[in-house]
Every structure is written in C-alpha cells, then in structure tokens.
Amino acid sequence: MSSLLQTPEWQALNALMLSDGTLHLRDLFADNPQRFEQFSRCDMEMLFDFSRQRVTQPILQALIKLAEARGLKEQIRAMFSGGVINTTERRAVLHTALRADAGRKIVVNGQDVMPAVRANLEHMRAFVEGVHGGRVRGVTDQTFTDVVNIGIGGSDLGVVMVNEALARYRHPGITLHCVSNIDGSQLADVLSKVNAASTLFVVCSKTFTTLETLSNAKIARQWLVDQLGDDAVSRHFVAVSTNDQAMDAFQIAPENRFTMWDWVGGRYSLWSSVGLSIALSMGMAHFEALLHGARIMDEHFQQTPFENNYPVLMGLLGIWNRNFLELDSLAVLPYDQRLHRFAAYLQQLDMESNGKRVTHGGEPVECDTGAVVWGEPGSNAQHSFFQLLHQGTARTALDFIAPVNASSDYQGQQNLALANCIGQAQAFALGYTEQEARHELTARGMDTETIERLTPHKLHLGNRPSSLVLFARLDPTTLGKLIALYEHKVFVQSVIWDINAFDQWGVELGKKVADALVSVVERPETAPDGLQGLMGYVKRWRTP
Ligand code: F6P
C-alpha cells in the first residue's frame, strides 16, 4: 500500500488540523445549536453521541474520504466473506460467522463453515440443557451447581466480562467461577469454595498449550481425583480447544470436547465454544440473544453508509484523536457497575489487535497505532483518576457508556449515575474558564488576594473529547451489539493503518523467556549471568 502520510486524504486532514483542530468545544457548541443533531446518530436502539468529539463537518468528511481511499469497504467485504486478511498467519477471520444467520453460506478453503458452526451450537445446547436439566451429572450422581472456567486472555476475559455484565440473567442453579492467573491464588480461592461432587470444570484454551491454563487445570484435576478418584475426570472436565491431541493427553472424554477453528482469534472467540461457560451460567437463550445483538451490529457495519456507520465513525474518530490530536490513551467509562470488566476486556481486544509497529507488508508504520486503553466504571472513577483527566497534562480521549434503565432495582440510583455521566462529559468538553472561576470565588465572598491565589487552581481547560454510547438497558442483545461495535472499530483502525489486527506475535517473546526461567526460579543457584543478583533474593526469601 502507498505511503499513508503522503495520501491526499491524510494531507487534507493535516490541513484541517491547523484550521479546525484547535477549535474549542465550547465555541463549537455555542456557534452551532444543531451540533447534537449533526454529530450524533441513533440506530439499532443505541445512541452514538460524538458531539463532544473535536471534529467539524469538514473533518468528518475528510476522515470518511480517508476510509474510502484505504479500501475499507473492500476490506469489510473480505472479512465477512472469509478472505485471508490475517496475512501473517494466512488465516481467514470469521468470528462473524459464529453469529451469522443460520441459513448463510460462508466458504473457507472451498468449504462452507456454517454447518460446522451450527453443529457446534447444537452440541453446546445439548450439553447446557443437560446440565441445567440435571441429566448431565457428576460421578457421584450429583447435579452440577458450580462451573469453573479455566482459561486466560481471550479464553477468560470475554467470559468474565459477559458473566458480570449480565449478572441479572444468570441461571439460579449455577455459579460460574473463572480462574485465569498463574500464581495460584485465584485457583485456591475457588477450590476452597466449591464441592468436588457438584463442580464442573471447563478447560478453555484454543491451543491447549497455554502455561497458565494447563498448570491450573492440572492442579484442579488432581484436586478432583484426590476426592473422587480417576473416573471423575471424564465426568467433571470438559474442554474447548482446537487441539485434539492435547485433549487426549488430558483425558477429556470425546463427547466433552467443544471445538473451535483457526479462523477465530482468541480475543474474538466468546461467540464460539469459548462461550460455553457463559451459556452454562445464563442459558442458551441469553447466549443466543448475545449472538443476535452482535449480528445486528455486523449487518449495520456491512450495510450502512460510512457517515452513519457506528464502527466506522468510532474508528475514524479514534484515528483523529490518536494521529492528529495526538491523544495516546482512551479511557472507557461505563456508568454501570455491571460493566466493571468491560475496559479489561477491551484492553485485550484493542491493544493485542492494534498494538503493532509494522504494516501488513512488514514495513515500519509511519504514524502511531493503537492507543493505551484503560478505564473503570463511573462514578468510582470520578473519585479516583478524573482529577488528572480534568486538570492534568495527560492526553486522553474518553468513551462514556451508559444504560438509561438501571441494571438493579434502584432506578433512582441509575438516574444519579446518568446525571454524573452526562455532567462529566459536559465538564470535560466545556471546561471552566478564568472568568467563571473568578465569578464563583467572588460570589462566595472571597477577598481579592484569595481570588488571585485560587483562580489558576480552579481552571478547567476543557476541550477533552469524548463520545457517549447510550442505550435503554444492559441486556444480552445490547451487550452483543456493544462488543461487536468495538470489535469492528478496532478493525476499521487496522485498515487505516494497514496493520494486521488478528495476529499477536508480540506476546511470544516474553513467554519464551519466562519458560526458560522456570527451572532457574526453582533452583536460583543455576541463574545465568545478569540474573544472579536478583535470583539471590528469591533464594534468600523463599520459605523452604
Ligand atoms: O496472550 C496471548 C494469547 O495467545 C491470546 O491471544 C489468547 O487469547 C491467550 O493467549 C490464550 O490462548 P489459548 O486460548 O490458546 O489458551
């Protein structure tokens, strides 16, 4: 692909940065009473309000032209039709097939993948209904009350996030626990709470080679065998993986294996059998409503003109913020505690996808790529890091997300949350001028010296750009739309930057170095040069 920075579309945006990019949101709102109408969209029962982004109509049009020039339309088509867009791994990218209309045909390597997708969904359904109906039981004939998902990264984050977000939809007879981390404390906490006879383990690993997952799963298996004997393994362990050999070695019964495919990336996999634990927690109907929500966003993404297309607009606004306003992080701020793991989920989705420094062709990128994504639910966040966002020097874009209706029975509380969400977005955009500060301090009866001293501290520069995604309530369909929105936004940005959003070579080196150190940590005296000092402390402080 030709140089991004030399394209007329990029140059046009550079010019607009000089003319429109320094305008203040306070003035943009004051000068245009129609700003909300012009810079918001309502579709799919979801409002996307980007009136507080620092864009003008010419900027928006220029961003859309950039997307067209980068071949976004063709790339969207390629992704949905099974094109090999994961170029380094030579794979199609078809998480969208997992939520596609059952009647569709999607061909990969000459084969329609949809019959296998449907068969897998039916396998999940039979199993989930078997567990919920008490037909699938443990080795002592007890029904299952607890499910432990053992997985990490894409085999954990989506499961945890959805299970938290949709807590109201959980099946009353099942408690889902998730174990991901390597240090053992999460596993110990879960094993101390559950009863072996009524616990089902789901070992979730696309590769079935991941150190964290396999080591935790082995401890869990031993814990089970110690209490219920060897025969219990085939009744209490199921697995989600593409690796049959490794599942053989782990003694996963053939009927307890749930498959996935190399065209589903880990961080895009909650729609696949990785969603088994979600379905066990809340039932197939809610899991399928989640798929349905994602399908609505998929159709919108494929069919809607760019100027009204949510993922396209969100992606392009991110490009403007990252490459022109030079904001190097994105804070995701849901005003619903149920979404407390949403930012963590997005961190893998966005940063593992777009944390790249070479193009598809292996050339160094010419501009910054993925921003740092982080966040916490409001209003907790207001009492933690908002000070820095309002008055600090860090450069951050903000995504506010909020349901109008409460995810609890306390609507009055959600009204307060909403007032805070919108109020904060306004404050970030409009700021607080010197004149306003002086006026306030004078009205409070302060003397001139105090007013002079405090005024600089009271200033809020404002012009902090944010978007707001507002919807009626956080239900499975809406959550499906929201997740797919961010998936496609990440894809849009990867197309503009010409990077591969579907590989993750960057995680390999650290794993390799760590693997080589496992025996050294066991026996610190074998430490190589450069690590002897550090390993000396491990030896000195480890309790024998
Ligand atoms: O962290 C790297 C990674 O490969 C992720 O992309 C993936 O989601 C995670 O590890 C877990 O992989 P697996 O499902 O194969 O255990």
Coordinates of C-alpha atoms and ligand atoms in Angstrom, one line a residue:
M1 CA 0.0 0.0 0.0
S2 CA 1.2 3.5 -0.8
S3 CA 2.6 5.8 1.9
L4 CA -0.3 6.7 4.3
L5 CA 1.1 10.1 5.2
Q6 CA 1.6 11.1 1.6
T7 CA -2.0 10.4 0.5
P8 CA -4.1 13.5 -0.4
E9 CA -6.7 12.4 2.2
W10 CA -4.1 12.4 5.1
Q11 CA -2.7 15.7 3.8
A12 CA -6.2 17.1 3.8
L13 CA -6.6 16.1 7.5
N14 CA -3.3 17.7 8.3
A15 CA -4.5 20.9 6.9
L16 CA -7.8 20.6 8.8
M17 CA -5.8 20.1 11.9
L18 CA -4.3 23.5 11.5
S19 CA -7.6 25.2 10.8
D20 CA -10.3 23.3 12.7
G21 CA -8.3 21.1 15.1
T22 CA -7.6 23.8 17.6
L23 CA -11.2 25.0 17.9
H24 CA -12.7 24.7 21.4
L25 CA -15.8 22.6 22.0
R26 CA -17.2 25.5 24.0
D27 CA -17.2 27.6 20.8
L28 CA -18.3 24.7 18.5
F29 CA -21.4 24.3 20.7
A30 CA -22.1 28.0 21.1
D31 CA -21.8 28.6 17.3
N32 CA -24.0 25.7 16.3
P33 CA -27.2 24.9 18.1
Q34 CA -27.7 21.9 15.9
R35 CA -24.4 20.3 16.9
F36 CA -26.0 17.4 18.8
E37 CA -28.3 16.6 15.8
Q38 CA -25.4 16.8 13.4
F39 CA -22.9 14.9 15.4
S40 CA -25.0 12.0 16.8
R41 CA -26.7 9.0 15.3
C42 CA -29.5 6.8 16.6
D43 CA -29.8 3.4 15.2
M44 CA -30.2 -0.2 16.5
E45 CA -31.8 1.3 19.7
M46 CA -28.4 2.8 20.5
L47 CA -27.4 6.4 20.6
F48 CA -23.9 7.3 19.5
D49 CA -23.3 10.9 20.6
F50 CA -20.0 12.2 19.3
S51 CA -20.9 15.9 19.5
R52 CA -18.2 16.3 22.2
Q53 CA -15.5 15.0 19.8
R54 CA -13.3 17.8 18.5
V55 CA -14.5 17.4 14.9
T56 CA -16.2 19.7 12.4
Q57 CA -18.2 18.6 9.3
P58 CA -15.1 19.1 7.1
I59 CA -13.0 16.9 9.4
L60 CA -15.7 14.2 9.4
Q61 CA -16.0 14.2 5.7
A62 CA -12.2 14.1 5.3
L63 CA -12.0 11.1 7.6
I64 CA -14.6 9.3 5.6
K65 CA -12.7 10.0 2.4
L66 CA -9.6 8.5 4.1
A67 CA -11.5 5.4 4.9
E68 CA -12.7 5.1 1.3
A69 CA -9.2 5.7 0.0
R70 CA -7.8 2.9 2.3
G71 CA -10.2 0.4 0.8
L72 CA -12.3 0.0 3.9
K73 CA -15.4 -1.2 2.0
E74 CA -13.4 -3.9 0.2
Q75 CA -11.8 -5.0 3.5
I76 CA -15.1 -5.3 5.3
R77 CA -16.3 -7.4 2.4
A78 CA -13.2 -9.5 2.6
M79 CA -13.5 -10.1 6.3
F80 CA -17.2 -11.2 6.2
S81 CA -16.7 -13.4 3.2
G82 CA -13.7 -15.4 4.6
G83 CA -10.9 -13.6 2.8
V84 CA -7.4 -14.4 4.2
I85 CA -7.0 -11.0 6.0
N86 CA -4.8 -12.4 8.8
T87 CA -1.9 -12.2 6.4
T88 CA 1.0 -13.4 8.7
E89 CA -0.9 -16.5 9.8
R90 CA -2.5 -16.9 6.4
R91 CA -6.0 -17.3 8.0
A92 CA -9.5 -16.1 7.4
V93 CA -11.1 -14.0 10.2
L94 CA -14.6 -15.2 10.7
H95 CA -15.8 -14.6 14.3
T96 CA -18.7 -13.0 12.5
A97 CA -19.7 -16.5 11.1
L98 CA -20.3 -17.6 14.6
R99 CA -23.2 -15.2 14.9
A100 CA -24.3 -15.2 11.3
D101 CA -27.8 -16.1 10.1
A102 CA -28.1 -19.9 10.3
G103 CA -29.1 -20.0 6.6
R104 CA -26.0 -18.3 5.3
K105 CA -23.2 -20.0 3.4
I106 CA -19.6 -18.8 4.2
V107 CA -16.8 -20.6 2.3
V108 CA -13.3 -21.1 3.6
N109 CA -10.8 -23.2 1.6
G110 CA -13.6 -24.4 -0.6
Q111 CA -15.8 -25.5 2.3
D112 CA -18.9 -23.9 3.8
V113 CA -18.2 -23.4 7.5
M114 CA -21.8 -22.8 8.6
P115 CA -22.8 -26.5 9.0
A116 CA -20.0 -27.0 11.5
V117 CA -20.8 -23.7 13.3
R118 CA -24.5 -24.8 13.6
A119 CA -23.5 -28.3 14.8
N120 CA -21.2 -26.9 17.4
L121 CA -24.0 -24.6 18.7
E122 CA -26.3 -27.6 18.9
H123 CA -23.6 -29.5 20.8
M124 CA -23.4 -26.6 23.3
R125 CA -27.2 -26.5 23.6
A126 CA -27.5 -30.2 24.4
F127 CA -24.8 -30.0 27.0
V128 CA -26.0 -26.8 28.6
E129 CA -29.6 -28.1 28.8
G130 CA -28.3 -31.4 30.1
V131 CA -26.5 -29.6 32.9
H132 CA -29.4 -27.3 33.7
G133 CA -31.9 -30.1 33.5
G134 CA -29.9 -32.4 35.7
R135 CA -29.3 -35.0 33.0
V136 CA -25.6 -34.3 32.9
R137 CA -24.3 -35.1 36.3
G138 CA -21.1 -35.7 38.3
V139 CA -19.5 -39.1 39.1
T140 CA -21.4 -39.4 42.3
D141 CA -24.7 -38.6 40.5
Q142 CA -25.0 -35.2 42.0
T143 CA -26.2 -32.3 39.7
F144 CA -23.7 -29.5 39.0
T145 CA -24.1 -26.3 40.9
D146 CA -20.7 -24.8 40.2
V147 CA -18.8 -24.3 36.9
V148 CA -15.1 -23.3 36.9
N149 CA -13.8 -21.8 33.7
I150 CA -10.0 -22.3 33.5
G151 CA -8.6 -20.1 30.7
I152 CA -6.7 -16.9 30.1
G153 CA -6.8 -13.9 27.7
G154 CA -9.4 -14.5 25.1
S155 CA -10.4 -17.7 26.8
D156 CA -11.2 -15.8 30.0
L157 CA -11.8 -12.1 29.6
G158 CA -14.9 -12.3 27.5
V159 CA -16.4 -15.0 29.7
V160 CA -15.8 -12.9 32.9
M161 CA -17.0 -9.6 31.4
V162 CA -20.2 -11.1 30.0
N163 CA -21.0 -13.0 33.2
E164 CA -20.6 -9.9 35.2
A165 CA -22.4 -7.6 32.8
L166 CA -25.4 -9.9 32.6
A167 CA -25.5 -11.0 36.2
R168 CA -29.3 -10.4 36.2
Y169 CA -29.7 -13.1 33.6
R170 CA -27.8 -15.9 35.4
H171 CA -29.4 -19.3 35.8
P172 CA -30.3 -19.6 39.5
G173 CA -28.9 -23.1 40.0
I174 CA -25.4 -22.4 38.7
T175 CA -22.5 -20.3 39.9
L176 CA -19.7 -19.6 37.5
H177 CA -16.1 -19.1 38.7
C178 CA -13.3 -18.1 36.5
V179 CA -9.6 -18.9 37.0
S180 CA -7.0 -17.4 34.8
N181 CA -4.0 -16.2 36.6
I182 CA -0.8 -18.1 37.0
D183 CA 0.1 -17.5 40.7
G184 CA -2.4 -20.0 42.1
S185 CA -4.3 -17.7 44.5
Q186 CA -7.4 -17.4 42.2
L187 CA -7.5 -21.2 41.9
A188 CA -7.0 -21.7 45.6
D189 CA -9.8 -19.3 46.4
V190 CA -12.2 -21.1 44.0
L191 CA -11.3 -24.6 45.1
S192 CA -11.8 -23.6 48.8
K193 CA -15.4 -22.6 48.0
V194 CA -16.7 -25.4 45.8
N195 CA -17.7 -29.0 46.4
A196 CA -15.9 -31.5 44.1
A197 CA -19.0 -33.7 43.6
S198 CA -21.1 -30.8 42.1
T199 CA -18.4 -28.9 40.3
L200 CA -17.8 -28.9 36.5
F201 CA -14.5 -27.7 35.1
V202 CA -14.3 -26.1 31.6
V203 CA -10.7 -26.0 30.4
C204 CA -10.8 -23.3 27.8
S205 CA -7.8 -22.9 25.6
K206 CA -7.7 -22.6 21.8
T207 CA -4.2 -24.0 21.7
F208 CA -4.3 -26.2 24.8
T209 CA -0.7 -25.3 25.3
T210 CA -1.0 -22.1 27.4
L211 CA 1.1 -22.4 30.6
E212 CA -1.4 -20.7 32.9
T213 CA -4.3 -22.7 31.8
L214 CA -2.6 -26.1 31.7
S215 CA -0.9 -25.7 35.1
N216 CA -4.1 -24.5 36.8
A217 CA -6.1 -27.3 35.1
K218 CA -3.6 -30.0 36.2
I219 CA -3.9 -28.8 39.9
A220 CA -7.7 -28.8 39.6
R221 CA -7.7 -32.3 38.1
Q222 CA -5.5 -33.6 40.9
W223 CA -7.8 -31.9 43.5
L224 CA -10.8 -33.7 41.9
V225 CA -9.0 -37.1 41.7
D226 CA -7.9 -36.9 45.3
Q227 CA -11.5 -36.6 46.4
L228 CA -13.5 -38.6 43.8
G229 CA -11.0 -40.9 42.1
D230 CA -9.7 -41.1 38.5
D231 CA -13.1 -41.9 37.0
A232 CA -14.3 -38.4 37.9
V233 CA -12.1 -36.7 35.3
S234 CA -14.2 -37.7 32.3
R235 CA -17.4 -36.6 34.1
H236 CA -16.2 -33.4 35.6
F237 CA -13.9 -32.0 32.9
V238 CA -14.9 -30.6 29.6
A239 CA -12.7 -28.7 27.2
V240 CA -12.9 -26.0 24.5
S241 CA -10.0 -26.3 22.1
T242 CA -8.7 -27.0 18.6
N243 CA -6.0 -29.3 19.9
D244 CA -7.4 -32.9 20.0
Q245 CA -4.0 -34.5 20.9
A246 CA -3.6 -32.3 24.0
M247 CA -7.2 -33.0 25.0
D248 CA -6.5 -36.8 24.6
A249 CA -3.5 -36.4 26.9
F250 CA -5.7 -34.6 29.4
Q251 CA -8.3 -37.4 29.3
I252 CA -11.1 -35.2 28.1
A253 CA -13.9 -37.5 27.0
P254 CA -14.7 -37.2 23.3
E255 CA -18.3 -36.1 23.9
N256 CA -17.0 -33.4 26.3
R257 CA -14.9 -31.6 23.6
F258 CA -16.1 -28.4 22.2
T259 CA -14.4 -27.3 19.1
M260 CA -13.3 -24.0 17.5
W261 CA -11.4 -23.1 14.4
D262 CA -8.2 -21.4 13.4
W263 CA -10.3 -18.6 11.8
V264 CA -11.5 -17.5 15.2
G265 CA -8.9 -15.4 17.1
G266 CA -8.7 -15.8 20.8
R267 CA -9.8 -12.3 21.6
Y268 CA -12.7 -12.6 19.2
S269 CA -13.8 -16.0 20.5
L270 CA -16.5 -15.5 23.1
W271 CA -19.1 -16.2 20.3
S272 CA -17.6 -19.7 19.8
S273 CA -17.5 -22.6 22.2
V274 CA -15.5 -20.3 24.4
G275 CA -18.9 -19.0 25.3
L276 CA -19.8 -22.4 26.8
S277 CA -19.2 -21.1 30.3
I278 CA -21.4 -18.1 29.5
A279 CA -24.2 -20.4 28.3
L280 CA -23.8 -22.6 31.4
S281 CA -24.1 -19.5 33.6
M282 CA -27.1 -18.0 31.9
G283 CA -28.6 -20.5 29.5
M284 CA -28.6 -20.8 25.7
A285 CA -31.4 -18.4 25.1
H286 CA -29.4 -15.5 26.6
F287 CA -26.2 -16.6 24.9
E288 CA -28.1 -16.7 21.6
A289 CA -29.5 -13.2 22.3
L290 CA -25.9 -12.0 22.7
L291 CA -25.1 -13.5 19.3
H292 CA -28.2 -11.9 17.9
G293 CA -27.1 -8.5 19.1
A294 CA -23.7 -8.9 17.5
R295 CA -25.4 -9.9 14.3
I296 CA -27.4 -6.7 14.3
M297 CA -24.1 -4.8 14.5
D298 CA -22.5 -6.9 11.8
E299 CA -25.3 -6.2 9.4
H300 CA -25.2 -2.5 10.3
F301 CA -21.4 -2.5 9.7
Q302 CA -21.7 -4.1 6.3
Q303 CA -24.7 -2.2 5.0
T304 CA -24.7 1.3 6.4
P305 CA -23.0 4.2 4.6
F306 CA -19.9 5.3 6.4
E307 CA -21.4 8.6 7.6
N308 CA -23.9 6.7 9.6
N309 CA -21.9 3.6 10.4
Y310 CA -21.2 3.3 14.1
P311 CA -18.0 1.2 14.0
V312 CA -16.6 3.3 11.1
L313 CA -17.4 6.6 12.8
M314 CA -16.0 5.4 16.1
G315 CA -12.8 4.0 14.4
L316 CA -12.3 7.2 12.4
L317 CA -12.8 9.5 15.4
G318 CA -10.1 7.3 17.2
I319 CA -7.8 8.0 14.2
W320 CA -8.4 11.7 14.5
N321 CA -7.7 11.6 18.3
R322 CA -4.7 9.4 18.0
N323 CA -2.9 10.7 14.9
F324 CA -4.0 14.3 14.7
L325 CA -4.8 15.4 18.3
E326 CA -2.1 13.1 19.5
L327 CA -4.1 11.6 22.4
D328 CA -2.2 8.5 23.4
S329 CA -4.8 6.8 25.5
L330 CA -8.5 6.0 25.6
A331 CA -10.4 5.8 28.9
V332 CA -13.5 3.7 28.7
L333 CA -16.0 4.8 31.4
P334 CA -19.2 2.7 31.7
Y335 CA -21.8 4.2 34.1
D336 CA -23.0 0.8 35.2
Q337 CA -21.1 -1.3 37.7
R338 CA -22.1 -4.4 35.8
L339 CA -19.6 -3.4 33.1
H340 CA -16.7 -3.3 35.5
R341 CA -14.7 -5.7 33.4
F342 CA -15.5 -4.1 30.1
A343 CA -12.3 -2.0 29.9
A344 CA -10.2 -5.0 30.8
Y345 CA -12.0 -6.9 28.0
L346 CA -11.3 -4.1 25.6
Q347 CA -7.7 -3.9 26.6
Q348 CA -7.0 -7.3 25.0
L349 CA -9.4 -6.7 22.1
D350 CA -7.8 -3.3 21.1
M351 CA -4.3 -3.5 22.4
E352 CA -3.5 -7.0 21.3
S353 CA -5.1 -6.3 17.9
N354 CA -3.7 -2.8 17.1
G355 CA -0.5 -2.8 19.2
K356 CA 1.6 -3.2 16.1
R357 CA 4.5 -1.3 14.6
V358 CA 4.8 -2.8 11.1
T359 CA 2.4 -2.9 8.3
H360 CA 1.0 -6.0 6.5
G361 CA 3.9 -5.8 4.2
G362 CA 6.4 -5.7 7.1
E363 CA 7.4 -2.0 6.7
P364 CA 7.6 0.2 9.8
V365 CA 4.3 2.1 10.3
E366 CA 4.5 5.8 9.6
C367 CA 2.3 7.1 12.4
D368 CA 1.2 6.0 15.9
T369 CA -1.1 3.0 16.0
G370 CA -3.2 1.6 18.9
A371 CA -3.7 3.8 21.9
V372 CA -3.5 2.6 25.5
V373 CA -7.0 1.5 26.5
W374 CA -8.0 1.6 30.2
G375 CA -10.9 2.5 32.4
E376 CA -13.2 1.9 35.3
P377 CA -16.9 2.4 35.9
G378 CA -18.1 5.8 36.8
S379 CA -18.8 7.2 39.3
N380 CA -16.0 5.3 41.1
A381 CA -13.6 6.7 38.5
Q382 CA -14.6 10.2 39.3
H383 CA -13.2 9.8 42.8
S384 CA -10.0 8.2 41.6
F385 CA -8.4 9.4 38.4
F386 CA -10.8 12.1 37.0
Q387 CA -8.7 14.8 38.6
L388 CA -5.9 14.0 36.2
L389 CA -8.3 13.9 33.2
H390 CA -9.8 17.2 34.1
Q391 CA -6.7 19.2 35.0
G392 CA -3.6 17.0 34.4
T393 CA -1.3 17.1 31.5
A394 CA -2.0 13.6 30.2
R395 CA -3.7 13.4 26.8
T396 CA -6.7 11.1 26.8
A397 CA -9.8 10.5 24.8
L398 CA -12.9 9.3 26.6
D399 CA -15.7 6.8 25.8
F400 CA -18.7 7.1 28.1
I401 CA -21.2 4.2 28.1
A402 CA -24.5 4.2 29.9
P403 CA -27.9 2.4 30.1
V404 CA -30.8 4.7 30.8
N405 CA -32.5 2.0 32.9
A406 CA -30.9 0.5 36.0
S407 CA -29.2 -2.9 36.0
S408 CA -30.6 -3.1 39.5
D409 CA -34.0 -2.4 41.1
Y410 CA -32.8 1.1 42.1
Q411 CA -33.7 3.3 39.2
G412 CA -33.2 6.4 41.3
Q413 CA -29.5 5.4 41.6
Q414 CA -29.1 5.0 37.9
N415 CA -30.7 8.4 37.4
L416 CA -27.9 9.7 39.6
A417 CA -25.3 7.7 37.6
L418 CA -26.6 9.2 34.3
A419 CA -26.6 12.7 35.6
N420 CA -22.9 12.2 36.6
C421 CA -22.1 10.6 33.3
I422 CA -23.6 13.4 31.2
G423 CA -22.3 16.1 33.6
Q424 CA -18.8 14.8 33.4
A425 CA -18.9 14.6 29.6
Q426 CA -20.1 18.3 29.6
A427 CA -17.4 19.4 32.1
F428 CA -14.7 17.7 30.0
A429 CA -15.9 19.4 26.9
L430 CA -16.7 22.9 28.1
G431 CA -14.2 23.3 30.9
Y432 CA -14.4 26.1 33.5
T433 CA -13.0 29.5 32.4
E434 CA -11.0 32.0 34.4
Q435 CA -14.0 34.3 34.3
E436 CA -16.3 31.6 35.7
A437 CA -13.8 30.8 38.4
R438 CA -13.4 34.4 39.4
H439 CA -17.1 34.9 39.4
E440 CA -17.7 31.9 41.6
L441 CA -15.0 32.9 44.1
T442 CA -16.3 36.5 44.2
A443 CA -19.9 35.2 44.8
R444 CA -18.5 33.1 47.7
G445 CA -17.3 36.4 49.3
M446 CA -13.6 35.8 49.0
D447 CA -11.1 38.7 49.2
T448 CA -9.0 39.7 46.2
E449 CA -5.8 38.1 47.4
T450 CA -7.6 34.7 47.8
I451 CA -9.3 35.0 44.4
E452 CA -6.0 35.7 42.7
R453 CA -4.3 32.7 44.5
L454 CA -7.1 30.2 43.8
T455 CA -8.2 31.1 40.3
P456 CA -5.4 29.2 38.5
H457 CA -6.2 26.1 40.5
K458 CA -9.9 26.3 39.7
L459 CA -9.4 26.4 35.9
H460 CA -10.5 23.5 33.7
L461 CA -9.2 24.0 30.2
G462 CA -11.9 21.6 28.8
N463 CA -11.9 20.6 25.1
R464 CA -11.3 17.0 26.3
P465 CA -13.0 14.9 23.6
S466 CA -15.5 12.2 24.4
S467 CA -18.2 10.0 22.9
L468 CA -21.3 8.7 24.6
V469 CA -22.9 5.4 23.8
L470 CA -26.4 5.4 25.4
F471 CA -29.0 2.6 25.3
A472 CA -32.1 1.6 27.1
R473 CA -30.8 -1.2 29.2
L474 CA -27.9 -3.6 29.5
D475 CA -29.5 -6.8 28.2
P476 CA -27.8 -9.7 26.2
T477 CA -28.8 -8.2 22.8
T478 CA -27.5 -4.8 23.7
L479 CA -24.2 -6.2 25.1
G480 CA -23.8 -8.2 21.9
K481 CA -24.1 -5.0 19.9
L482 CA -21.7 -3.1 22.1
I483 CA -19.0 -5.8 21.9
A484 CA -19.3 -6.1 18.1
L485 CA -19.2 -2.3 17.9
Y486 CA -15.7 -2.2 19.5
E487 CA -14.5 -5.3 17.5
H488 CA -15.3 -3.6 14.3
K489 CA -14.0 -0.2 15.4
V490 CA -10.6 -1.9 16.0
F491 CA -10.8 -3.5 12.6
V492 CA -11.5 -0.1 10.9
Q493 CA -8.5 1.4 12.5
S494 CA -6.3 -1.5 11.5
V495 CA -7.4 -1.0 7.9
I496 CA -6.5 2.7 8.0
W497 CA -3.1 1.9 9.5
D498 CA -2.6 -1.1 7.2
I499 CA -1.7 -3.4 10.2
N500 CA -2.8 -6.9 11.0
A501 CA -5.3 -6.8 13.8
F502 CA -5.5 -10.6 14.0
D503 CA -2.1 -11.8 15.0
Q504 CA -0.2 -11.3 18.3
W505 CA 3.5 -12.1 17.8
G506 CA 4.4 -9.6 20.5
V507 CA 3.2 -11.9 23.3
E508 CA 5.6 -14.7 22.2
L509 CA 9.0 -13.4 23.3
G510 CA 8.0 -12.8 27.0
K511 CA 6.5 -16.4 27.1
K512 CA 9.7 -17.9 25.7
V513 CA 12.0 -16.0 28.1
A514 CA 9.7 -16.9 31.1
D515 CA 9.6 -20.6 30.0
A516 CA 13.4 -20.7 30.1
L517 CA 13.4 -19.3 33.6
V518 CA 11.0 -21.8 35.2
S519 CA 13.8 -24.1 36.3
V520 CA 16.0 -21.2 37.3
V521 CA 13.4 -19.9 39.7
E522 CA 13.1 -23.5 41.1
R523 CA 16.9 -23.6 41.5
P524 CA 18.2 -20.0 41.8
E525 CA 21.8 -21.2 42.1
T526 CA 21.6 -22.0 38.3
A527 CA 20.9 -18.4 37.4
P528 CA 22.7 -17.1 34.3
D529 CA 24.9 -14.0 34.4
G530 CA 22.9 -10.9 34.8
L531 CA 20.2 -12.6 36.9
Q532 CA 22.3 -14.0 39.7
G533 CA 21.8 -10.9 42.0
L534 CA 18.0 -11.0 41.5
M535 CA 17.7 -14.8 41.9
G536 CA 19.8 -14.5 45.1
Y537 CA 16.8 -12.7 46.7
V538 CA 14.4 -15.4 45.5
K539 CA 16.6 -18.0 47.2
R540 CA 17.1 -15.9 50.4
W541 CA 13.4 -15.0 50.9
R542 CA 11.6 -18.2 49.7
T543 CA 10.3 -20.2 52.7
P544 CA 11.7 -23.7 52.5
Ligands
F6P1 O1 -1.8 -13.8 25.3 C1 -1.6 -14.5 24.1 C2 -2.8 -15.4 23.8 O2 -2.4 -16.2 22.7 C3 -4.1 -14.7 23.5 O3 -4.1 -14.2 22.2 C4 -5.1 -15.7 23.8 O4 -6.3 -15.2 23.9 C5 -4.5 -16.3 25.1 O5 -3.1 -16.3 24.9 C6 -5.0 -17.7 25.4 O6 -4.7 -18.6 24.5 P1 -5.3 -20.0 24.5 O7 -6.8 -19.9 24.3 O8 -4.7 -20.7 23.3 O9 -5.0 -20.7 25.8

